[in-house]
PDB file of N, CA and C in Angstrom:
ATOM      1  N   UNK A   3     164.829 111.338 -40.720  1.00 86.00           N
ATOM      2  CA  UNK A   3     164.630 111.861 -42.066  1.00 86.00           C
ATOM      3  C   UNK A   3     164.102 113.294 -41.990  1.00 86.00           C
ATOM      4  N   UNK A   4     163.197 113.529 -41.050  1.00 89.00           N
ATOM      5  CA  UNK A   4     162.630 114.875 -40.935  1.00 89.00           C
ATOM      6  C   UNK A   4     163.694 115.895 -40.529  1.00 89.00           C
ATOM      7  N   UNK A   5     164.609 115.497 -39.649  1.00 88.00           N
ATOM      8  CA  UNK A   5     165.689 116.396 -39.244  1.00 88.00           C
ATOM      9  C   UNK A   5     166.589 116.716 -40.430  1.00 88.00           C
ATOM     10  N   UNK A   6     166.898 115.707 -41.237  1.00 90.00           N
ATOM     11  CA  UNK A   6     167.710 115.953 -42.439  1.00 90.00           C
ATOM     12  C   UNK A   6     166.995 116.904 -43.390  1.00 90.00           C
ATOM     13  N   UNK A   7     165.671 116.753 -43.518  1.00 91.00           N
ATOM     14  CA  UNK A   7     164.904 117.639 -44.387  1.00 91.00           C
ATOM     15  C   UNK A   7     164.942 119.066 -43.856  1.00 91.00           C
ATOM     16  N   UNK A   8     164.863 119.221 -42.541  1.00 92.00           N
ATOM     17  CA  UNK A   8     164.966 120.562 -41.937  1.00 92.00           C
ATOM     18  C   UNK A   8     166.332 121.171 -42.223  1.00 92.00           C
ATOM     19  N   UNK A   9     167.382 120.362 -42.088  1.00 89.00           N
ATOM     20  CA  UNK A   9     168.732 120.852 -42.378  1.00 89.00           C
ATOM     21  C   UNK A   9     168.855 121.249 -43.843  1.00 89.00           C
ATOM     22  N   UNK A  10     168.295 120.425 -44.731  1.00 89.00           N
ATOM     23  CA  UNK A  10     168.338 120.743 -46.161  1.00 89.00           C
ATOM     24  C   UNK A  10     167.627 122.062 -46.440  1.00 89.00           C
ATOM     25  N   UNK A  11     166.486 122.271 -45.791  1.00 91.00           N
ATOM     26  CA  UNK A  11     165.747 123.521 -45.983  1.00 91.00           C
ATOM     27  C   UNK A  11     166.510 124.711 -45.412  1.00 91.00           C
ATOM     28  N   UNK A  12     167.106 124.526 -44.242  1.00 92.00           N
ATOM     29  CA  UNK A  12     167.868 125.611 -43.628  1.00 92.00           C
ATOM     30  C   UNK A  12     169.103 125.958 -44.456  1.00 92.00           C
ATOM     31  N   UNK A  13     169.671 124.971 -45.127  1.00 87.00           N
ATOM     32  CA  UNK A  13     170.893 125.180 -45.903  1.00 87.00           C
ATOM     33  C   UNK A  13     170.676 126.070 -47.115  1.00 87.00           C
ATOM     34  N   UNK A  14     169.443 126.260 -47.506  1.00 87.00           N
ATOM     35  CA  UNK A  14     169.158 127.133 -48.653  1.00 87.00           C
ATOM     36  C   UNK A  14     169.517 128.582 -48.328  1.00 87.00           C
ATOM     37  N   UNK A  15     169.376 128.966 -47.065  1.00 89.00           N
ATOM     38  CA  UNK A  15     169.689 130.326 -46.634  1.00 89.00           C
ATOM     39  C   UNK A  15     171.171 130.394 -46.251  1.00 89.00           C
ATOM     40  N   UNK A  16     171.966 131.176 -46.968  1.00 85.00           N
ATOM     41  CA  UNK A  16     173.411 131.256 -46.689  1.00 85.00           C
ATOM     42  C   UNK A  16     173.741 131.696 -45.265  1.00 85.00           C
ATOM     43  N   UNK A  17     172.841 132.395 -44.616  1.00 90.00           N
ATOM     44  CA  UNK A  17     173.103 132.835 -43.243  1.00 90.00           C
ATOM     45  C   UNK A  17     173.167 131.658 -42.271  1.00 90.00           C
ATOM     46  N   UNK A  18     172.555 130.541 -42.614  1.00 90.00           N
ATOM     47  CA  UNK A  18     172.554 129.363 -41.744  1.00 90.00           C
ATOM     48  C   UNK A  18     173.782 128.472 -41.933  1.00 90.00           C
ATOM     49  N   UNK A  19     174.527 128.689 -42.995  1.00 84.00           N
ATOM     50  CA  UNK A  19     175.645 127.805 -43.320  1.00 84.00           C
ATOM     51  C   UNK A  19     176.669 127.654 -42.204  1.00 84.00           C
ATOM     52  N   UNK A  20     177.071 128.731 -41.529  1.00 85.00           N
ATOM     53  CA  UNK A  20     178.069 128.544 -40.462  1.00 85.00           C
ATOM     54  C   UNK A  20     177.600 127.589 -39.366  1.00 85.00           C
ATOM     55  N   UNK A  21     176.319 127.564 -39.092  1.00 89.00           N
ATOM     56  CA  UNK A  21     175.776 126.684 -38.058  1.00 89.00           C
ATOM     57  C   UNK A  21     175.655 125.246 -38.541  1.00 89.00           C
ATOM     58  N   UNK A  22     175.358 125.092 -39.806  1.00 88.00           N
ATOM     59  CA  UNK A  22     175.111 123.761 -40.357  1.00 88.00           C
ATOM     60  C   UNK A  22     176.382 123.042 -40.795  1.00 88.00           C
ATOM     61  N   UNK A  23     177.448 123.764 -41.024  1.00 84.00           N
ATOM     62  CA  UNK A  23     178.698 123.143 -41.487  1.00 84.00           C
ATOM     63  C   UNK A  23     179.184 122.064 -40.526  1.00 84.00           C
ATOM     64  N   UNK A  24     178.951 122.249 -39.238  1.00 87.00           N
ATOM     65  CA  UNK A  24     179.405 121.261 -38.251  1.00 87.00           C
ATOM     66  C   UNK A  24     178.654 119.939 -38.397  1.00 87.00           C
ATOM     67  N   UNK A  25     177.510 119.955 -39.050  1.00 89.00           N
ATOM     68  CA  UNK A  25     176.716 118.739 -39.217  1.00 89.00           C
ATOM     69  C   UNK A  25     177.098 117.953 -40.475  1.00 89.00           C
ATOM     70  N   UNK A  26     177.952 118.503 -41.312  1.00 88.00           N
ATOM     71  CA  UNK A  26     178.286 117.861 -42.588  1.00 88.00           C
ATOM     72  C   UNK A  26     178.799 116.430 -42.418  1.00 88.00           C
ATOM     73  N   UNK A  27     179.727 116.148 -41.495  1.00 90.00           N
ATOM     74  CA  UNK A  27     180.180 114.755 -41.370  1.00 90.00           C
ATOM     75  C   UNK A  27     179.041 113.775 -41.049  1.00 90.00           C
ATOM     76  N   UNK A  28     178.100 114.183 -40.220  1.00 92.00           N
ATOM     77  CA  UNK A  28     176.972 113.319 -39.894  1.00 92.00           C
ATOM     78  C   UNK A  28     176.049 113.147 -41.100  1.00 92.00           C
ATOM     79  N   UNK A  29     175.876 114.204 -41.870  1.00 91.00           N
ATOM     80  CA  UNK A  29     175.034 114.129 -43.067  1.00 91.00           C
ATOM     81  C   UNK A  29     175.678 113.195 -44.098  1.00 91.00           C
ATOM     82  N   UNK A  30     176.987 113.306 -44.256  1.00 90.00           N
ATOM     83  CA  UNK A  30     177.706 112.435 -45.192  1.00 90.00           C
ATOM     84  C   UNK A  30     177.506 110.972 -44.801  1.00 90.00           C
ATOM     85  N   UNK A  31     177.541 110.665 -43.513  1.00 90.00           N
ATOM     86  CA  UNK A  31     177.321 109.286 -43.062  1.00 90.00           C
ATOM     87  C   UNK A  31     175.935 108.788 -43.435  1.00 90.00           C
ATOM     88  N   UNK A  32     174.965 109.666 -43.489  1.00 91.00           N
ATOM     89  CA  UNK A  32     173.591 109.271 -43.829  1.00 91.00           C
ATOM     90  C   UNK A  32     173.446 108.917 -45.304  1.00 91.00           C
ATOM     91  N   UNK A  33     174.399 109.286 -46.140  1.00 87.00           N
ATOM     92  CA  UNK A  33     174.321 108.926 -47.556  1.00 87.00           C
ATOM     93  C   UNK A  33     174.508 107.423 -47.755  1.00 87.00           C
ATOM     94  N   UNK A  34     175.020 106.728 -46.735  1.00 86.00           N
ATOM     95  CA  UNK A  34     175.180 105.262 -46.806  1.00 86.00           C
ATOM     96  C   UNK A  34     173.992 104.514 -46.213  1.00 86.00           C
ATOM     97  N   UNK A  35     172.948 105.219 -45.879  1.00 87.00           N
ATOM     98  CA  UNK A  35     171.783 104.607 -45.247  1.00 87.00           C
ATOM     99  C   UNK A  35     171.126 103.583 -46.167  1.00 87.00           C
ATOM    100  N   UNK A  36     170.564 102.550 -45.567  1.00 88.00           N
ATOM    101  CA  UNK A  36     169.821 101.556 -46.340  1.00 88.00           C
ATOM    102  C   UNK A  36     168.411 102.053 -46.653  1.00 88.00           C
ATOM    103  N   UNK A  37     168.000 103.133 -46.005  1.00 89.00           N
ATOM    104  CA  UNK A  37     166.695 103.747 -46.264  1.00 89.00           C
ATOM    105  C   UNK A  37     166.892 104.763 -47.390  1.00 89.00           C
ATOM    106  N   UNK A  38     166.309 104.460 -48.530  1.00 84.00           N
ATOM    107  CA  UNK A  38     166.539 105.289 -49.719  1.00 84.00           C
ATOM    108  C   UNK A  38     166.163 106.752 -49.500  1.00 84.00           C
ATOM    109  N   UNK A  39     165.043 107.018 -48.826  1.00 87.00           N
ATOM    110  CA  UNK A  39     164.612 108.396 -48.605  1.00 87.00           C
ATOM    111  C   UNK A  39     165.624 109.165 -47.759  1.00 87.00           C
ATOM    112  N   UNK A  40     166.194 108.508 -46.768  1.00 90.00           N
ATOM    113  CA  UNK A  40     167.197 109.161 -45.925  1.00 90.00           C
ATOM    114  C   UNK A  40     168.425 109.532 -46.748  1.00 90.00           C
ATOM    115  N   UNK A  41     168.816 108.639 -47.626  1.00 86.00           N
ATOM    116  CA  UNK A  41     169.950 108.894 -48.512  1.00 86.00           C
ATOM    117  C   UNK A  41     169.666 110.076 -49.433  1.00 86.00           C
ATOM    118  N   UNK A  42     168.488 110.122 -50.010  1.00 85.00           N
ATOM    119  CA  UNK A  42     168.099 111.201 -50.923  1.00 85.00           C
ATOM    120  C   UNK A  42     168.093 112.545 -50.200  1.00 85.00           C
ATOM    121  N   UNK A  43     167.522 112.585 -49.011  1.00 89.00           N
ATOM    122  CA  UNK A  43     167.439 113.841 -48.257  1.00 89.00           C
ATOM    123  C   UNK A  43     168.835 114.280 -47.818  1.00 89.00           C
ATOM    124  N   UNK A  44     169.692 113.334 -47.454  1.00 89.00           N
ATOM    125  CA  UNK A  44     171.066 113.680 -47.096  1.00 89.00           C
ATOM    126  C   UNK A  44     171.789 114.297 -48.289  1.00 89.00           C
ATOM    127  N   UNK A  45     171.591 113.727 -49.475  1.00 86.00           N
ATOM    128  CA  UNK A  45     172.206 114.293 -50.681  1.00 86.00           C
ATOM    129  C   UNK A  45     171.664 115.689 -50.972  1.00 86.00           C
ATOM    130  N   UNK A  46     170.384 115.901 -50.747  1.00 87.00           N
ATOM    131  CA  UNK A  46     169.809 117.236 -50.933  1.00 87.00           C
ATOM    132  C   UNK A  46     170.435 118.234 -49.964  1.00 87.00           C
ATOM    133  N   UNK A  47     170.575 117.833 -48.712  1.00 89.00           N
ATOM    134  CA  UNK A  47     171.175 118.720 -47.710  1.00 89.00           C
ATOM    135  C   UNK A  47     172.612 119.062 -48.095  1.00 89.00           C
ATOM    136  N   UNK A  48     173.380 118.060 -48.507  1.00 87.00           N
ATOM    137  CA  UNK A  48     174.761 118.308 -48.904  1.00 87.00           C
ATOM    138  C   UNK A  48     174.842 119.181 -50.147  1.00 87.00           C
ATOM    139  N   UNK A  49     173.929 118.973 -51.073  1.00 86.00           N
ATOM    140  CA  UNK A  49     173.904 119.803 -52.281  1.00 86.00           C
ATOM    141  C   UNK A  49     173.629 121.252 -51.923  1.00 86.00           C
ATOM    142  N   UNK A  50     172.663 121.488 -51.049  1.00 87.00           N
ATOM    143  CA  UNK A  50     172.355 122.858 -50.641  1.00 87.00           C
ATOM    144  C   UNK A  50     173.523 123.485 -49.888  1.00 87.00           C
ATOM    145  N   UNK A  51     174.176 122.713 -49.043  1.00 86.00           N
ATOM    146  CA  UNK A  51     175.315 123.240 -48.292  1.00 86.00           C
ATOM    147  C   UNK A  51     176.526 123.495 -49.181  1.00 86.00           C
ATOM    148  N   UNK A  52     176.621 122.788 -50.288  1.00 83.00           N
ATOM    149  CA  UNK A  52     177.795 122.941 -51.161  1.00 83.00           C
ATOM    150  C   UNK A  52     177.638 124.055 -52.178  1.00 83.00           C
ATOM    151  N   UNK A  53     176.532 124.769 -52.147  1.00 78.00           N
ATOM    152  CA  UNK A  53     176.278 125.814 -53.149  1.00 78.00           C
ATOM    153  C   UNK A  53     177.351 126.898 -53.137  1.00 78.00           C
ATOM    154  N   UNK A  54     177.867 127.219 -51.977  1.00 75.00           N
ATOM    155  CA  UNK A  54     178.901 128.256 -51.890  1.00 75.00           C
ATOM    156  C   UNK A  54     180.045 127.771 -51.005  1.00 75.00           C
ATOM    157  N   UNK A  55     180.513 126.584 -51.304  1.00 79.00           N
ATOM    158  CA  UNK A  55     181.543 125.973 -50.476  1.00 79.00           C
ATOM    159  C   UNK A  55     182.906 126.626 -50.719  1.00 79.00           C
ATOM    160  N   UNK A  56     183.555 127.112 -49.654  1.00 80.00           N
ATOM    161  CA  UNK A  56     184.902 127.664 -49.813  1.00 80.00           C
ATOM    162  C   UNK A  56     185.920 126.524 -49.920  1.00 80.00           C
ATOM    163  N   UNK A  57     187.036 126.767 -50.560  1.00 85.00           N
ATOM    164  CA  UNK A  57     188.045 125.706 -50.714  1.00 85.00           C
ATOM    165  C   UNK A  57     188.467 125.065 -49.388  1.00 85.00           C
ATOM    166  N   UNK A  58     188.452 125.815 -48.325  1.00 85.00           N
ATOM    167  CA  UNK A  58     188.866 125.273 -47.028  1.00 85.00           C
ATOM    168  C   UNK A  58     187.867 124.254 -46.468  1.00 85.00           C
ATOM    169  N   UNK A  59     186.666 124.185 -47.038  1.00 82.00           N
ATOM    170  CA  UNK A  59     185.629 123.279 -46.558  1.00 82.00           C
ATOM    171  C   UNK A  59     185.445 122.042 -47.440  1.00 82.00           C
ATOM    172  N   UNK A  60     186.140 121.972 -48.550  1.00 85.00           N
ATOM    173  CA  UNK A  60     185.959 120.871 -49.505  1.00 85.00           C
ATOM    174  C   UNK A  60     186.190 119.516 -48.847  1.00 85.00           C
ATOM    175  N   UNK A  61     187.155 119.440 -47.943  1.00 87.00           N
ATOM    176  CA  UNK A  61     187.483 118.152 -47.327  1.00 87.00           C
ATOM    177  C   UNK A  61     186.305 117.542 -46.570  1.00 87.00           C
ATOM    178  N   UNK A  62     185.348 118.351 -46.137  1.00 86.00           N
ATOM    179  CA  UNK A  62     184.171 117.819 -45.460  1.00 86.00           C
ATOM    180  C   UNK A  62     183.282 117.018 -46.425  1.00 86.00           C
ATOM    181  N   UNK A  63     183.289 117.418 -47.697  1.00 85.00           N
ATOM    182  CA  UNK A  63     182.412 116.798 -48.695  1.00 85.00           C
ATOM    183  C   UNK A  63     183.053 115.604 -49.396  1.00 85.00           C
ATOM    184  N   UNK A  64     184.358 115.492 -49.348  1.00 88.00           N
ATOM    185  CA  UNK A  64     185.077 114.431 -50.062  1.00 88.00           C
ATOM    186  C   UNK A  64     184.563 113.035 -49.720  1.00 88.00           C
ATOM    187  N   UNK A  65     184.252 112.716 -48.450  1.00 88.00           N
ATOM    188  CA  UNK A  65     183.758 111.364 -48.159  1.00 88.00           C
ATOM    189  C   UNK A  65     182.448 111.007 -48.860  1.00 88.00           C
ATOM    190  N   UNK A  66     181.693 111.984 -49.335  1.00 86.00           N
ATOM    191  CA  UNK A  66     180.432 111.711 -50.027  1.00 86.00           C
ATOM    192  C   UNK A  66     180.647 111.333 -51.488  1.00 86.00           C
ATOM    193  N   UNK A  67     181.815 111.620 -52.033  1.00 86.00           N
ATOM    194  CA  UNK A  67     182.064 111.387 -53.459  1.00 86.00           C
ATOM    195  C   UNK A  67     181.950 109.905 -53.843  1.00 86.00           C
ATOM    196  N   UNK A  68     182.581 108.986 -53.108  1.00 87.00           N
ATOM    197  CA  UNK A  68     182.432 107.565 -53.503  1.00 87.00           C
ATOM    198  C   UNK A  68     180.976 107.104 -53.494  1.00 87.00           C
ATOM    199  N   UNK A  69     180.210 107.565 -52.517  1.00 83.00           N
ATOM    200  CA  UNK A  69     178.799 107.192 -52.474  1.00 83.00           C
ATOM    201  C   UNK A  69     178.075 107.716 -53.715  1.00 83.00           C
ATOM    202  N   UNK A  70     178.333 108.958 -54.069  1.00 80.00           N
ATOM    203  CA  UNK A  70     177.685 109.536 -55.250  1.00 80.00           C
ATOM    204  C   UNK A  70     178.052 108.763 -56.512  1.00 80.00           C
ATOM    205  N   UNK A  71     179.310 108.412 -56.644  1.00 82.00           N
ATOM    206  CA  UNK A  71     179.741 107.657 -57.823  1.00 82.00           C
ATOM    207  C   UNK A  71     179.118 106.270 -57.858  1.00 82.00           C
ATOM    208  N   UNK A  72     178.995 105.633 -56.698  1.00 79.00           N
ATOM    209  CA  UNK A  72     178.407 104.292 -56.636  1.00 79.00           C
ATOM    210  C   UNK A  72     176.906 104.299 -56.898  1.00 79.00           C
ATOM    211  N   UNK A  73     176.282 105.440 -56.737  1.00 75.00           N
ATOM    212  CA  UNK A  73     174.829 105.508 -56.894  1.00 75.00           C
ATOM    213  C   UNK A  73     174.390 106.430 -58.035  1.00 75.00           C
ATOM    214  N   UNK A  74     175.232 106.573 -59.036  1.00 76.00           N
ATOM    215  CA  UNK A  74     174.847 107.398 -60.185  1.00 76.00           C
ATOM    216  C   UNK A  74     173.745 106.744 -61.010  1.00 76.00           C
ATOM    217  N   UNK A  75     173.682 105.446 -60.971  1.00 74.00           N
ATOM    218  CA  UNK A  75     172.681 104.715 -61.751  1.00 74.00           C
ATOM    219  C   UNK A  75     171.851 103.876 -60.791  1.00 74.00           C
ATOM    220  N   UNK A  76     170.612 104.271 -60.559  1.00 70.00           N
ATOM    221  CA  UNK A  76     169.742 103.581 -59.606  1.00 70.00           C
ATOM    222  C   UNK A  76     168.421 103.246 -60.287  1.00 70.00           C
ATOM    223  N   UNK A  77     168.036 101.995 -60.186  1.00 67.00           N
ATOM    224  CA  UNK A  77     166.763 101.523 -60.744  1.00 67.00           C
ATOM    225  C   UNK A  77     166.598 101.885 -62.220  1.00 67.00           C
ATOM    226  N   UNK A  78     167.662 101.748 -62.977  1.00 65.00           N
ATOM    227  CA  UNK A  78     167.591 101.965 -64.410  1.00 65.00           C
ATOM    228  C   UNK A  78     167.575 103.412 -64.847  1.00 65.00           C
ATOM    229  N   UNK A  79     167.866 104.327 -63.938  1.00 67.00           N
ATOM    230  CA  UNK A  79     167.911 105.740 -64.335  1.00 67.00           C
ATOM    231  C   UNK A  79     169.008 106.466 -63.574  1.00 67.00           C
ATOM    232  N   UNK A  80     169.366 107.621 -64.080  1.00 66.00           N
ATOM    233  CA  UNK A  80     170.410 108.418 -63.459  1.00 66.00           C
ATOM    234  C   UNK A  80     169.886 108.984 -62.136  1.00 66.00           C
ATOM    235  N   UNK A  81     170.718 108.918 -61.115  1.00 73.00           N
ATOM    236  CA  UNK A  81     170.378 109.469 -59.814  1.00 73.00           C
ATOM    237  C   UNK A  81     170.758 110.958 -59.825  1.00 73.00           C
ATOM    238  N   UNK A  82     169.782 111.807 -60.043  1.00 76.00           N
ATOM    239  CA  UNK A  82     170.045 113.234 -60.168  1.00 76.00           C
ATOM    240  C   UNK A  82     170.581 113.849 -58.879  1.00 76.00           C
ATOM    241  N   UNK A  83     170.206 113.284 -57.746  1.00 74.00           N
ATOM    242  CA  UNK A  83     170.703 113.816 -56.472  1.00 74.00           C
ATOM    243  C   UNK A  83     172.223 113.619 -56.370  1.00 74.00           C
ATOM    244  N   UNK A  84     172.700 112.457 -56.760  1.00 77.00           N
ATOM    245  CA  UNK A  84     174.145 112.214 -56.753  1.00 77.00           C
ATOM    246  C   UNK A  84     174.843 113.102 -57.769  1.00 77.00           C
ATOM    247  N   UNK A  85     174.242 113.236 -58.925  1.00 79.00           N
ATOM    248  CA  UNK A  85     174.838 114.040 -59.979  1.00 79.00           C
ATOM    249  C   UNK A  85     174.947 115.513 -59.579  1.00 79.00           C
ATOM    250  N   UNK A  86     173.924 116.037 -58.940  1.00 80.00           N
ATOM    251  CA  UNK A  86     173.947 117.438 -58.494  1.00 80.00           C
ATOM    252  C   UNK A  86     175.072 117.685 -57.503  1.00 80.00           C
ATOM    253  N   UNK A  87     175.219 116.772 -56.554  1.00 78.00           N
ATOM    254  CA  UNK A  87     176.254 116.964 -55.540  1.00 78.00           C
ATOM    255  C   UNK A  87     177.644 116.898 -56.148  1.00 78.00           C
ATOM    256  N   UNK A  88     177.835 115.974 -57.098  1.00 77.00           N
ATOM    257  CA  UNK A  88     179.151 115.895 -57.748  1.00 77.00           C
ATOM    258  C   UNK A  88     179.445 117.188 -58.487  1.00 77.00           C
TER     259      UNK A  88
END
């Protein structure tokens, strides 16, 4: 979880994006985690990385879409992390 949080923080700086893009498939896999915090941090990292996503990179994020749609409503409220990424 801490590594995902570091990646999410690094993703805020556009200069780090070329280095972090290679981690996107692994981050997407973490969105299916049974640990809610890990899922939330993975969504934050993906959201930060998608801020300036070029069309050629969209395919990396597509696998996260079903997870976001399945988790739009969690514990009686809207899951803002899923909504932001969508």
